[in-house]
Every structure is written in C-alpha cells, then in structure tokens.
XYZ file of C-alpha atoms in Angstrom:
741
model
C 130.772 325.745 113.766
C 130.245 329.919 113.315
C 128.055 330.982 116.125
C 125.085 332.008 115.263
C 121.920 333.846 117.132
C 119.112 331.034 117.453
C 115.927 333.037 117.490
C 115.546 331.470 113.660
C 117.273 328.153 114.104
C 115.196 324.896 113.533
C 115.832 321.549 114.718
C 115.366 318.436 112.563
C 116.160 314.848 113.816
C 117.985 312.478 111.928
C 117.723 308.467 112.059
C 121.381 307.731 111.528
C 122.921 304.531 110.562
C 126.366 302.757 110.247
C 127.796 303.630 113.513
C 129.649 301.307 115.518
C 131.227 302.475 118.559
C 131.086 306.052 120.607
C 133.973 307.254 118.162
C 131.437 306.980 115.329
C 129.051 309.266 117.036
C 131.769 311.478 118.002
C 133.177 312.160 114.939
C 129.772 312.637 113.163
C 129.006 315.181 115.612
C 132.186 316.901 114.912
C 131.644 316.822 111.827
C 128.187 318.321 112.233
C 129.429 320.812 114.299
C 131.684 322.073 111.896
C 129.047 322.903 108.963
C 128.706 326.748 108.627
C 124.791 327.267 109.726
C 124.745 324.810 111.953
C 124.444 326.240 115.491
C 124.406 322.670 117.506
C 124.791 319.085 116.819
C 123.881 316.243 119.060
C 124.664 312.229 118.101
C 123.072 309.500 120.228
C 124.873 306.106 119.949
C 122.542 304.166 121.687
C 119.628 305.676 119.928
C 121.487 305.795 116.686
C 119.997 309.567 116.064
C 121.330 313.377 115.750
C 119.370 316.490 116.710
C 120.656 319.023 114.712
C 119.919 322.864 115.418
C 120.510 324.648 111.838
C 119.994 327.873 110.613
C 117.281 328.481 107.428
C 120.124 328.913 105.500
C 121.276 325.319 105.348
C 118.600 322.476 104.342
C 118.035 319.307 106.237
C 118.901 317.415 102.751
C 122.172 319.258 103.360
C 122.157 317.698 106.677
C 121.585 313.901 104.957
C 124.150 314.945 102.506
C 127.052 315.726 104.745
C 126.277 312.448 106.856
C 126.570 310.497 104.140
C 129.821 312.157 103.077
C 130.981 311.137 106.670
C 130.696 307.513 105.915
C 127.197 307.520 107.165
C 123.567 306.906 106.416
C 120.548 309.624 107.514
C 117.210 309.976 107.173
C 115.481 312.892 108.729
C 112.786 311.912 110.600
C 109.358 313.565 109.942
C 107.343 315.790 112.417
C 103.396 315.022 111.330
C 102.002 312.172 112.933
C 101.089 309.939 110.334
C 104.617 310.494 108.567
C 106.021 309.489 112.249
C 104.250 306.521 112.112
C 105.132 305.384 109.036
C 109.098 306.195 109.710
C 108.694 304.183 113.273
C 107.054 301.084 110.910
C 109.957 301.546 108.574
C 112.785 301.749 111.513
C 111.023 298.787 113.317
C 111.316 296.359 109.987
C 115.210 297.549 109.384
C 116.333 297.172 112.897
C 114.062 293.376 112.926
C 115.791 292.743 109.387
C 119.190 293.986 110.867
C 118.873 291.425 114.015
C 117.720 288.672 111.946
C 120.823 289.148 109.441
C 123.275 289.573 112.596
C 122.006 286.313 114.220
C 122.604 284.053 111.109
C 126.060 285.418 110.597
C 126.762 284.753 114.019
C 125.153 280.904 113.303
C 127.275 280.433 110.298
C 130.130 281.788 112.106
C 130.074 279.564 115.360
C 129.322 276.631 113.415
C 132.914 276.935 111.391
C 134.387 278.460 114.984
C 133.371 275.075 117.315
C 135.908 272.509 115.572
C 138.831 275.100 115.934
C 137.978 275.723 119.690
C 137.613 271.743 120.204
C 141.722 271.360 120.412
C 141.763 274.039 122.850
C 138.942 272.390 125.270
C 140.522 268.955 125.362
C 143.996 270.727 126.177
C 142.298 271.913 129.460
C 141.380 267.923 129.927
C 145.089 266.576 129.124
C 144.435 265.326 125.780
C 145.948 266.030 123.054
C 144.692 266.820 119.843
C 145.786 269.249 116.551
C 143.943 270.099 113.791
C 146.402 270.502 110.639
C 147.322 273.963 109.527
C 145.117 273.645 106.171
C 142.059 272.400 107.832
C 142.315 275.443 110.183
C 142.975 277.887 107.088
C 139.701 276.191 105.590
C 137.637 277.133 108.417
C 139.095 279.774 109.350
C 138.887 282.033 105.747
C 135.190 282.464 105.461
C 135.017 283.542 108.969
C 137.416 286.314 108.138
C 135.887 287.030 104.822
C 131.918 287.109 105.255
C 131.976 288.434 109.205
C 135.143 290.471 108.780
C 133.771 291.798 105.861
C 131.338 293.903 108.562
C 134.213 295.105 109.874
C 136.515 296.069 107.360
C 133.576 298.156 105.675
C 133.161 300.126 108.782
C 137.097 300.397 108.893
C 137.728 301.504 105.403
C 134.707 304.052 106.035
C 136.289 305.408 109.208
C 139.555 306.361 108.001
C 138.323 307.550 104.590
C 136.847 310.170 106.350
C 139.795 310.594 108.357
C 138.836 309.375 111.675
C 139.492 305.679 113.666
C 136.669 303.311 115.148
C 136.086 300.390 117.077
C 136.302 298.036 113.447
C 139.858 299.336 113.179
C 140.914 297.864 116.134
C 138.914 294.684 115.375
C 139.742 294.696 111.983
C 143.731 295.278 112.968
C 144.015 292.636 115.522
C 142.237 289.974 113.838
C 143.745 290.459 110.285
C 147.247 290.723 111.749
C 146.408 286.914 113.597
C 145.012 285.690 110.315
C 147.609 286.502 108.231
C 150.580 285.818 110.224
C 148.788 282.530 110.496
C 148.060 282.083 106.409
C 152.157 283.304 106.163
C 153.105 280.308 108.943
C 150.794 277.733 106.926
C 152.318 278.557 103.584
C 155.517 280.101 103.693
C 157.256 279.288 106.719
C 159.853 276.861 106.581
C 158.359 274.740 109.253
C 154.862 275.510 111.006
C 153.734 274.178 114.166
C 149.603 274.264 115.154
C 150.981 276.160 118.497
C 152.404 279.199 116.363
C 148.903 279.265 114.358
C 146.107 281.924 114.940
C 143.696 280.805 113.131
C 141.268 279.809 116.045
C 142.109 283.434 117.714
C 140.939 285.533 114.351
C 137.875 283.663 114.025
C 136.831 282.945 118.044
C 137.662 286.773 118.189
C 135.195 287.928 115.184
C 132.534 284.981 116.296
C 132.157 286.655 120.019
C 132.133 290.332 118.863
C 129.159 289.627 116.522
C 127.782 287.551 119.378
C 128.305 290.877 121.454
C 127.194 292.916 118.677
C 123.628 290.716 118.094
C 122.844 291.114 121.896
C 124.161 294.752 122.069
C 121.352 295.275 119.090
C 118.785 293.175 120.985
C 119.265 294.955 124.152
C 119.147 298.526 122.644
C 115.968 297.743 121.180
C 114.579 296.798 124.669
C 115.738 299.631 126.069
C 113.877 302.153 124.083
C 111.076 300.415 124.218
C 108.994 302.921 125.810
C 109.034 305.274 123.234
C 108.363 302.811 120.683
C 105.169 301.818 122.620
C 104.486 305.075 122.948
C 104.373 305.581 119.029
C 102.162 302.960 118.192
C 99.736 304.219 120.167
C 98.852 306.498 117.358
C 96.031 305.621 115.255
C 95.576 305.831 111.517
C 91.899 306.191 111.253
C 89.208 308.248 112.604
C 85.247 307.598 112.461
C 84.342 311.107 111.436
C 80.383 312.300 111.601
C 79.604 313.345 108.318
C 75.983 314.431 108.371
C 73.972 311.362 109.198
C 76.850 308.948 108.127
C 79.838 307.719 109.913
C 82.659 307.730 107.738
C 86.311 306.206 108.246
C 88.935 308.977 107.280
C 93.144 308.908 107.779
C 93.804 311.042 111.097
C 95.625 313.526 108.760
C 92.052 314.223 107.103
C 90.366 315.353 110.408
C 90.008 319.166 111.329
C 89.571 321.021 114.855
C 85.955 320.708 115.882
C 85.416 317.666 113.685
C 82.939 315.228 115.655
C 83.936 311.515 115.717
C 82.540 308.498 117.153
C 84.739 306.233 119.280
C 83.134 302.542 119.272
C 83.418 300.286 122.062
C 87.532 298.574 122.220
C 88.983 301.245 120.106
C 91.434 303.765 120.462
C 90.506 307.275 120.668
C 91.747 309.031 117.402
C 92.902 312.615 118.541
C 92.405 314.944 121.772
C 89.162 316.044 122.351
C 85.556 316.471 124.434
C 83.028 314.391 124.624
C 79.799 315.917 123.646
C 77.792 312.827 124.031
C 78.017 309.325 125.741
C 80.147 308.177 128.456
C 82.413 305.111 128.607
C 85.621 303.787 131.114
C 88.915 304.758 129.071
C 92.209 302.832 129.788
C 94.589 305.516 129.888
C 97.698 303.304 131.494
C 100.035 303.325 128.987
C 99.891 307.347 129.098
C 99.772 307.705 132.866
C 100.477 304.594 134.527
C 96.600 304.158 135.952
C 96.116 300.289 136.026
C 92.287 301.397 136.662
C 90.020 302.386 133.654
C 88.742 305.937 134.066
C 85.360 306.714 133.779
C 84.441 309.443 131.606
C 81.176 311.977 130.765
C 79.673 314.263 128.456
C 82.210 317.527 128.770
C 85.434 315.572 129.899
C 88.739 315.234 128.235
C 89.772 312.602 125.961
C 93.148 311.813 124.998
C 94.352 310.176 121.687
C 95.945 306.635 121.949
C 93.443 305.851 124.832
C 91.151 302.616 124.640
C 87.238 303.051 124.794
C 85.779 300.542 126.868
C 82.410 299.226 126.845
C 80.041 302.451 125.707
C 80.171 304.594 122.299
C 81.434 308.423 122.814
C 80.886 311.177 120.456
C 83.699 313.163 120.656
C 84.923 316.772 118.948
C 88.350 317.215 118.217
C 90.378 319.446 120.199
C 93.702 319.169 119.038
C 95.811 317.176 116.198
C 98.959 315.888 114.996
C 102.021 317.092 116.614
C 99.663 319.411 118.984
C 98.072 316.523 120.944
C 99.188 315.380 124.368
C 100.437 312.040 123.393
C 102.819 313.922 120.771
C 103.965 316.389 123.456
C 104.803 312.767 125.484
C 106.881 311.548 122.718
C 108.985 314.576 122.507
C 109.484 315.039 125.881
C 110.254 311.717 126.401
C 112.933 311.575 123.178
C 114.015 314.738 124.448
C 115.060 313.420 127.544
C 116.866 309.782 125.980
C 118.540 311.989 123.596
C 119.992 314.524 125.797
C 123.697 314.211 127.241
C 124.998 314.326 130.921
C 128.412 315.926 131.607
C 129.979 312.717 132.035
C 129.180 312.002 128.632
C 131.185 314.887 127.402
C 134.270 313.301 128.973
C 133.512 310.041 126.886
C 133.263 311.981 124.441
C 136.567 313.402 124.224
C 138.033 309.849 125.366
C 136.148 308.150 122.316
C 137.783 310.790 119.905
C 141.561 310.022 120.501
C 140.753 306.499 122.155
C 141.326 304.317 118.875
C 144.212 306.049 117.595
C 146.120 305.620 121.041
C 145.426 302.353 121.362
C 147.354 301.765 117.968
C 150.129 303.223 119.111
C 150.153 300.793 122.391
C 149.490 297.777 120.439
C 152.522 298.870 118.486
C 154.814 299.579 121.461
C 153.509 296.452 122.773
C 154.640 294.161 119.774
C 158.208 295.948 119.707
C 157.985 295.684 123.606
C 157.828 291.752 123.211
C 160.456 292.038 120.511
C 163.223 293.793 122.333
C 162.410 291.735 125.708
C 162.009 288.059 124.289
C 162.285 287.955 120.473
C 159.835 285.669 120.342
C 157.301 287.030 117.394
C 154.424 284.532 118.261
C 154.178 286.189 121.760
C 154.684 289.915 120.111
C 151.610 289.217 118.308
C 149.522 287.142 121.036
C 149.799 290.854 123.352
C 150.051 292.931 120.553
C 146.227 291.337 119.211
C 145.029 291.344 122.549
C 145.385 294.931 123.148
C 143.866 295.576 119.947
C 140.697 293.726 120.802
C 139.971 294.261 124.122
C 140.102 298.170 123.956
C 136.880 298.414 122.135
C 134.928 301.956 123.329
C 131.947 300.594 122.988
C 130.936 299.788 126.528
C 132.026 303.458 127.177
C 129.955 305.039 124.268
C 126.606 302.457 125.650
C 127.427 303.441 129.386
C 125.437 306.991 129.829
C 122.807 306.784 126.997
C 121.688 303.446 127.688
C 121.009 303.832 131.405
C 119.138 307.061 130.670
C 116.727 305.310 127.627
C 115.894 302.749 130.070
C 115.327 304.791 133.136
C 113.273 307.800 131.209
C 111.356 304.993 129.653
C 110.569 303.280 132.607
C 109.345 306.798 134.563
C 107.385 307.089 131.382
C 105.591 303.687 131.741
C 104.888 304.613 135.413
C 103.378 308.064 133.809
C 106.470 310.240 135.279
C 107.844 312.765 132.036
C 111.677 313.506 132.340
C 112.391 316.467 130.243
C 116.835 315.615 129.929
C 119.412 314.865 131.678
C 119.322 318.110 133.853
C 116.284 317.509 135.272
C 117.555 314.321 136.559
C 120.265 315.618 138.422
C 118.551 318.533 139.855
C 116.037 315.815 140.833
C 118.796 313.976 142.787
C 119.989 316.640 145.018
C 116.491 318.145 145.901
C 116.155 318.834 149.950
C 113.036 320.707 149.859
C 109.884 320.582 147.799
C 107.008 323.621 147.630
C 103.769 322.298 147.183
C 100.956 324.619 145.443
C 98.101 323.753 147.567
C 95.169 323.769 144.617
C 95.084 320.835 142.664
C 98.293 319.721 143.781
C 97.580 318.420 147.513
C 94.109 319.168 147.295
C 91.535 317.228 144.522
C 91.344 321.017 142.838
C 87.476 320.802 142.357
C 85.917 322.882 144.881
C 82.521 322.822 145.971
C 80.437 325.715 146.730
C 79.060 325.332 150.156
C 77.441 328.504 150.776
C 75.726 331.086 148.381
C 74.626 334.050 150.873
C 72.771 337.113 148.766
C 72.654 340.137 151.418
C 69.266 340.626 149.399
C 68.310 337.184 150.481
C 67.920 336.271 146.497
C 70.266 333.461 147.020
C 69.553 331.961 143.306
C 70.485 335.797 141.926
C 73.365 336.247 143.647
C 74.534 332.669 142.260
C 72.979 333.489 138.674
C 75.417 336.700 138.263
C 78.288 334.732 140.089
C 78.024 331.652 137.759
C 77.591 333.952 134.744
C 80.889 336.111 134.694
C 82.627 332.797 135.204
C 81.744 331.372 131.688
C 84.765 330.317 130.031
C 86.626 330.319 132.780
C 89.029 327.471 133.682
C 89.633 328.004 137.066
C 88.610 325.478 139.375
C 86.034 327.867 141.741
C 84.686 328.930 138.436
C 83.764 324.991 137.289
C 82.434 324.731 141.095
C 79.932 327.738 140.762
C 78.747 326.469 137.187
C 77.793 323.155 138.734
C 75.617 324.259 141.204
C 74.027 326.807 138.972
C 72.995 323.973 136.378
C 71.664 321.565 139.783
C 69.550 324.893 140.224
C 68.175 324.935 136.413
C 69.696 328.698 136.677
C 69.602 330.873 133.215
C 72.884 332.028 132.666
C 74.096 335.255 130.920
C 77.313 335.389 128.873
C 79.647 338.157 130.119
C 81.914 340.743 128.418
C 85.507 341.866 128.875
C 86.109 339.671 131.459
C 89.684 340.119 133.180
C 91.173 337.389 135.598
C 92.728 339.454 138.119
C 95.718 336.549 139.448
C 95.938 335.813 142.772
C 92.950 338.278 143.567
C 89.653 337.216 141.234
C 87.625 338.162 138.574
C 86.226 341.196 136.892
C 83.654 341.499 134.069
C 80.811 342.931 132.876
C 77.460 341.775 132.804
C 74.204 343.559 131.590
C 76.006 346.927 131.516
C 77.151 346.617 135.097
C 80.234 345.794 136.297
C 80.631 342.670 138.127
C 83.565 341.237 140.538
C 84.364 338.106 142.621
C 87.496 338.083 144.399
C 89.168 338.110 148.245
C 89.549 340.942 150.116
C 92.752 342.325 148.026
C 90.510 342.732 145.183
C 87.973 344.606 147.077
C 90.451 346.604 148.103
C 91.889 347.745 144.688
C 88.335 348.395 143.647
C 87.441 350.495 146.403
C 84.403 348.781 147.173
C 83.566 349.216 151.254
C 83.335 346.156 152.723
C 79.589 345.182 154.602
C 79.267 344.449 158.624
C 77.463 341.482 157.580
C 79.985 340.459 154.834
C 82.911 340.414 156.945
C 81.085 338.244 159.322
C 79.995 335.641 156.997
C 83.538 335.506 155.663
C 85.288 335.079 158.993
C 82.688 332.345 160.002
C 83.549 330.439 156.682
C 86.959 330.786 156.833
C 86.941 329.495 160.600
C 85.290 326.264 159.281
C 88.046 326.082 156.923
C 86.589 327.121 153.626
C 87.509 329.564 151.299
C 85.648 332.646 150.993
C 84.614 335.413 148.079
C 82.926 338.326 147.963
C 80.542 339.603 144.560
C 79.558 342.934 143.530
C 77.870 344.240 141.289
C 78.109 347.777 140.567
C 80.274 349.567 143.518
C 78.504 347.617 146.349
C 79.137 343.711 147.286
C 75.986 341.934 147.021
C 76.842 338.785 148.345
C 79.181 336.248 149.971
C 79.929 332.634 148.185
C 82.317 329.566 150.169
C 83.967 326.818 149.137
C 85.729 323.974 150.691
C 88.071 321.973 148.870
C 89.405 318.131 149.793
C 92.638 317.036 150.766
C 93.732 314.035 148.039
C 93.329 310.878 149.691
C 97.271 310.075 148.822
C 98.865 313.500 149.870
C 99.544 312.087 153.090
C 101.499 309.085 152.222
C 103.427 311.388 149.680
C 104.475 314.138 152.426
C 105.410 310.699 154.741
C 107.179 308.775 151.665
C 109.241 312.448 151.351
C 109.715 312.809 154.611
C 111.486 309.207 155.164
C 113.891 310.306 152.322
C 114.803 313.621 154.085
C 113.693 316.115 152.164
C 111.683 319.195 153.906
C 108.074 319.887 152.410
C 106.560 323.616 152.223
C 103.323 324.075 151.223
C 102.227 327.382 149.549
C 98.805 329.015 148.678
C 96.487 331.979 148.155
C 94.430 330.539 150.595
C 93.143 332.366 154.101
C 95.591 330.952 156.878
C 92.944 329.244 158.318
C 91.890 327.209 155.130
C 95.444 326.543 154.558
C 95.810 325.382 158.303
C 93.118 322.834 157.820
C 94.737 321.534 154.686
C 98.502 321.362 155.749
C 97.387 319.478 159.236
C 95.372 316.934 156.934
C 98.294 315.632 154.856
C 101.031 316.383 157.593
C 103.643 318.940 155.786
C 106.304 320.315 157.481
C 105.513 324.345 156.817
C 103.215 326.317 155.283
C 102.552 329.359 153.743
C 99.437 331.312 153.470
C 97.861 334.506 151.221
C 100.637 334.209 148.681
C 100.394 336.138 145.826
C 101.226 334.129 142.126
C 104.633 336.498 142.283
C 105.124 335.505 145.867
C 105.638 331.752 144.897
C 108.460 332.571 142.642
C 110.218 334.888 145.696
C 109.931 332.332 147.998
C 111.790 329.980 145.815
C 114.456 332.608 145.402
C 114.686 333.079 149.694
C 114.838 329.219 150.208
C 117.580 329.184 147.356
C 119.473 331.606 148.898
C 119.514 330.482 152.154
C 121.337 327.273 150.307
C 118.015 324.625 149.652
C 118.077 322.688 146.444
C 114.182 323.711 145.829
C 111.578 321.708 143.729
C 108.006 323.295 142.854
C 105.247 320.957 142.441
C 102.557 322.609 140.510
C 99.788 322.673 138.005
C 98.612 325.874 136.749
C 99.352 329.019 135.012
C 100.185 330.964 138.044
C 102.936 328.371 139.140
C 104.831 328.632 135.921
C 107.451 331.066 137.274
C 108.158 329.557 140.288
C 108.798 326.126 138.269
C 111.130 327.741 136.151
C 113.002 329.131 139.177
C 113.447 326.290 141.069
C 115.968 323.731 141.017
C 113.328 321.333 139.665
C 109.739 322.118 138.509
C 107.455 319.218 138.731
C 103.950 319.658 137.154
C 100.762 317.537 137.414
C 99.612 316.143 134.505
C 96.390 317.804 134.716
C 97.299 321.497 134.886
C 97.661 323.801 132.061
C 99.930 323.564 129.080
C 101.988 326.393 129.811
C 102.938 324.471 133.579
C 104.112 321.290 131.588
C 106.762 322.987 129.268
C 107.994 324.764 132.047
C 108.865 321.986 134.258
C 111.695 319.584 134.368
C 109.293 316.613 135.466
C 105.900 316.018 134.450
C 103.398 313.861 136.373
C 100.620 312.186 133.727
C 98.264 311.675 136.680
C 97.384 313.819 139.638
C 98.555 311.161 142.255
C 101.046 313.169 144.879
C 102.958 309.512 145.554
C 104.374 310.130 142.189
C 106.094 313.086 143.198
C 108.493 310.865 145.624
C 108.429 308.331 142.640
C 110.228 310.696 140.520
C 112.802 311.404 142.595
C 113.430 307.978 143.473
C 113.717 307.120 139.330
C 116.180 310.140 138.691
C 118.369 308.371 141.801
C 118.154 305.355 139.852
C 118.946 306.268 136.841
C 121.801 308.505 137.670
C 123.109 305.229 139.866
C 123.044 303.321 136.837
C 124.434 305.698 134.845
C 127.616 305.936 137.480
C 127.803 302.344 137.602
C 127.660 302.036 133.930
C 130.950 304.563 133.299
C 132.578 302.695 136.207
C 132.471 299.343 135.002
C 133.609 300.518 131.476
C 135.996 302.746 132.701
C 138.027 299.904 134.955
C 137.128 297.082 132.006
C 140.030 299.005 130.144
C 141.892 300.400 132.908
C 142.740 297.227 133.907
C 142.340 295.013 130.487
C 144.781 297.022 128.546
C 148.313 296.360 131.093
C 147.348 292.905 131.478
C 146.852 292.359 127.575
C 149.779 294.248 127.065
C 151.721 291.872 129.445
C 150.542 289.332 127.730
C 148.462 287.354 130.809
C 145.494 287.497 128.636
C 145.294 285.394 125.379
C 143.646 287.298 122.672
C 140.670 284.932 122.546
C 139.786 285.930 126.008
C 140.535 289.204 125.284
C 137.837 289.247 122.184
C 135.350 287.292 124.833
C 135.940 290.077 127.491
C 135.778 292.955 124.774
C 132.167 291.367 123.498
C 130.667 290.676 126.983
C 131.952 294.060 128.188
C 129.154 295.995 125.778
C 126.548 293.283 126.723
C 127.060 293.531 130.659
C 126.714 297.497 130.264
C 123.646 297.315 128.532
C 122.142 294.863 130.527
C 122.949 296.735 133.803
C 121.098 299.546 132.005
C 118.257 297.662 131.336
C 117.588 296.417 135.241
C 115.810 299.777 135.167
C 113.300 298.722 133.327
C 112.077 296.730 135.877
C 111.978 299.921 138.338
C 108.315 300.584 139.328
C 106.845 303.209 142.148
C 107.078 301.968 145.408
C 104.301 302.519 148.023
C 101.322 302.509 145.072
C 98.978 299.997 146.423
C-alpha cells in the first residue's frame, strides 16, 4: 500500500460473501491494502463487510473487481436511504437463503451419517456390529461429494489466490481419511472395518456443517440491532400538496416540505411539528419505554411511531442527514472497528493454516517412525488438521463487539468505536457540564426587574434579541414573552459571546444580555440597584443577567434551572463504581453549589468559561486521572474531544454528538453509569472469547498430534468451538441498564 494524504480520500463500504474464516478476512484485507490508491482497508469477518478508504484515482467498481479477483464476491453498499433499505432487504433475503440451504444440506448429511455412527455407539455398550466397507463407502461418498464440495470450492479459491484458509484444513483432513478408506476397500489385500475412516470423514463434514449453520444463525442474531434500526426507515410519506395529501417516496421529499403523519404511522423523516399534538414511541431509538408527548414546535425523529393524534410536520433533514441515519452510521462504525487484540489475531490467522499443515505432516511422519502403523498416523494427522480451525479466533472479537454495541444501541447508548469502549473501561473521573446534563436544561424566567419599572418593555427587548437563538435562556425568555402576549421584533447583527452572553442590534440600538464579564467587556457601568438585585437573586441559587440598551443597564433578569430527578441516582451509581464526580459550570458559586448539593457530586467548579472546561480536562489528565467529559452543547465539544472519553447527551447539538465517543440518545443521567457498564461487559466478553479460542487450539492441537483425540471428536470440538464463542458473545444481548426503575 502506498502512503497517501487522506484529505481527499473517500470511504466505501462493501458487503463481502465467500469468507469462511479469519484467514480469508486477513488475506482480503492485505489484498485491498496493497492496491495503489487505497489508503486503508478493514475487513470484518463476522459482519462480512469491508470499509475501504481510497483516493479518487480508484473507483468503487475497481475495488469490487479486486475482491472478485481474490476469490470472493463484493457489492457496494449505497448511502442513500432508499438504496440502503433495498440493499438491506437483499442482504436479508440472501442470508435467509444461505441459512435455509445450509440446513437442508446438513439434514441430508445427517441422515447418511447416522448409520455410520451406530456401530460406534453400540460398541460403547459392548455390542459388536460392523457395516461392510461397501456400505460405508455408499453412505460416505454422497457426503464427501455434496457437503465436501462446499469446502473444496473454498479451498481451491484460497490456494489459487495464494492463501490458505479453514477450508484447506477441512478438505485435507477429510479427503485423507476418505481416500485412505477407499484404497483400503478396493485395493488393499485385506480391509477391516477398524481400518476404515469413512465414518470419520462423513461425521466430521456433518459436524462442521452443523457448526456453520449455527454460526450463521448466531452471527445474524448478534447483528440484529443494526438490522432493526435499518428496518425503521419508512419508504413513503404523506406529502401535503395544496389542499391534497399525496403519498410520495421518501426520495421525492425536499427540505421544508409539509407532511402529515397519521396515528400509528412511522414518522418518515426528521422535522418540526407545525400543527397537532400526539404521543410518540421513541423506544427503538432512545431505549425510553414510555411514549413522549410532542406538541407544536417540538422536534420529531424519522423512524419513531406516532400515537393517537395526527401531526403536521415540516421536514428539517432528509436521507443520510437524519438522526436515524447518524445512529446507524455510528453503530455500524463501532461494530466494524477492530480492537488492538484483533491485530494479533489477524497476524496469527495469516500464518495459521500453513503452520498447521506442517504440524500435520510432522505428526504423520512421527507416528510412522514411532509405530509404523499407517492407521494411527492418518488418524492423528487428520485430527490435527480438523481440530485446528481458526474460525473461533476470527469470531472472538467482532461477535462480542457487535453484540455489545447492539445491546447498547437498543438501550439508547451509541458507542463510536472499540477505542471508546476501551477508554470507558479505564475512566476514574467524570466531569459534568451542569446545564442540560445534571439539570433539565430548560431554565424558567422567575424575575424580570426593569430599573424604570416597565417590566414588559424589558422583557420585550430581551426576548426580541433572543429570537433565533438556541440557548436555553433564550427559550425561557421567549416563552415568558409569549405568555404575556408581547410583540417581538427581529434583531440584527446578533453575536453570541460564549460564556458571557449576547450582543445584537434592535431598532438601531445595541442591546446586550449577559453576566458581569460581558458588562466589563462592553464597559457598561453597573448600577447599585442592579448589583443589589443580582446579589439577591444569586443568593437564592438563581442565574442572574443584566440587560443593557445603548450604553446603560436597563434591568436584571433571573432564571432557575431544576436538577434532573435522576441526576442524584446517577452520581450515586458512579460513586459505587469508584468514580470521582466533578461538576463544572459558568454559573455563579452559589447557583452551582445549589445544584451540586442536590445531586451529590464530589466537587464543583463555578464561573468556568467554555475554554476553561478544556483546561480543566487537561489539568486532571496531567495529574494522572482518566477523564470522561459529559456535555450537550457546542461549548462542550472541545472538552469532549480532549477527554479520554466524551459522552454527549442525545438532546444536544450535532457537533457534540460528532465529537463524543459515546452518545446517549436520551437525556437521562443514569445512562452514564450504564454506558460504562456495557463497555466493561463487552471488553470482558472479548477477553473471554479470545481466551477460549486460543486455549482451545493450544490444548487441542498437541492432544491431536499425540493421538489422544479421534478425528470424529476433533471434528465435533472444532465445530462447537466457533458456536461456543458466538454463543458466549450473544449473552451480551441480554444486557440492560441497571437501576432504571
């Protein structure tokens, strides 16, 4: 692979078919990375996909052809919502067909293999019963041809393209047993049933096929979360055209179009309710089991289910810009990422099969030298070839990652990648932004005190300059003005000053709303009345700001923001995990202490400017702490990026969601300890899987080489190893957030 600048690189996702083990994935990844114009390639065996970052000098079709030339099949996965939905349906149909075909072949193979096993079972009970060599040949040959063809095809393709995969081991082992038995029946001077391995080759192929069938089912189960999310995408919408409601395809919608969502329908795309109210089921996206009440002006998310009332919605995002599309990308990205341990697995898989073939040859030679008994030599070498399948190694990490991130997504926790999982595992200190995280984030205006006693005029000026602002205080002001039926005027030259306030032009005069730092910056001389009011409000735990018109202060506004009901339980749960909790806010010392006491954080820092949050993160890191930052706003993005782990509340700004390693799809503080819990559970499961996969080969191969494992037992163990690894990973699907009652 040539090293290229990545500024102009593009990423394409390919669906891959034909991979049979981790060795296939490793070989294909090397093939893709060796292509000139490819910056980076990641092939995921469990998900049967490849993410390829490439320069514009190479087209997606070229990559598809390259995969084909390597002996596999590939198809580009489209980004457009409608195309993605169609591709998803095609993949589902293909997966179902593969599962059905594999089961039918397994049933056919089992019927023929059972008579071959009966003599072995009877022997355990002391009953001697033998099938003639010709009968065994007649039963085993169809299995060797029809079931074996699956492995021969894969082995030939692998060897043809310069690699060696699991199919090579299975083909060599079963063919050796089968051909030796054929020779004994038809060409040896005297053949004994004890010298035949027909039952070994037939049963091994049957057991491995059973393992493949169970593996297919299990892999589909682990990735159920993404399939469920993709299935949420509606394909049609009821668009309002003039006085009519016209059903249209989602692809025909444009930003600003008006649509109607009838009771029981899925919301077609993201938008704002312009008329009507209803209860929406957002459980699949947020994990919230109770319906959420939505009214005029509220945001709705595509894929959620409308309740009993019809709502009229103006579209605000379409296709890949919707929140559902962002969620799918995050979950898929996490499931396709690789743990550092996986790199070791890939290196092992790349050389595994050739090494095992050499060990099998050495085993055969050793037994011939030691005993001179070709039957023992073949049995031991076949057992080595069969038991050494690297599938369990290849499935260990990705299946656990898919299951863990899928379970998290179902609960409303989106994990960006494996690195975020690992960093979450090490966190010992959590920084909370106060507003919107530990508090509701919807302050209420409690006081509007004008120095000239014209409170309505003060509120009209303050609310007018906040039109269009997304700041929580702006919403409180506008709500208060609407309740008093005040007429607002659109401002000009609006400038938000992070951590201080806002400056705008209204009817030709400068208006400012902010804290003491903003007043000092604007050189506004504070009044004694204003200072007294601010001190009074702040002593009550309120947030107070000054309003100026021109070069003088005209009044003071006071707000209060309530702590979230569950914030205290979240902090308590984190403390039980041994995690230090710190709240940081731009509020005053008294207002900050009021919330800190309510929720029970270990410590707090007040009057922190936006850039100060980043500084606090750095200072704690320098002291050796592993810091997680929890926030929801644009101001929090730098701190989210600087921390070992950024956790964004789902109600926050998109920039916060894009920066964070973990996103909580609902503003529920108890999801924070839950996110740390699922990260630990997933990493624990990855380590368990890798241990069992490695220990299985470390113990099994020597036992087989020493003749302590029959080929049939080796085949059964090999088949079940992959199933056990995937099943162990699937246990993560049962994970649910604790203490959410």
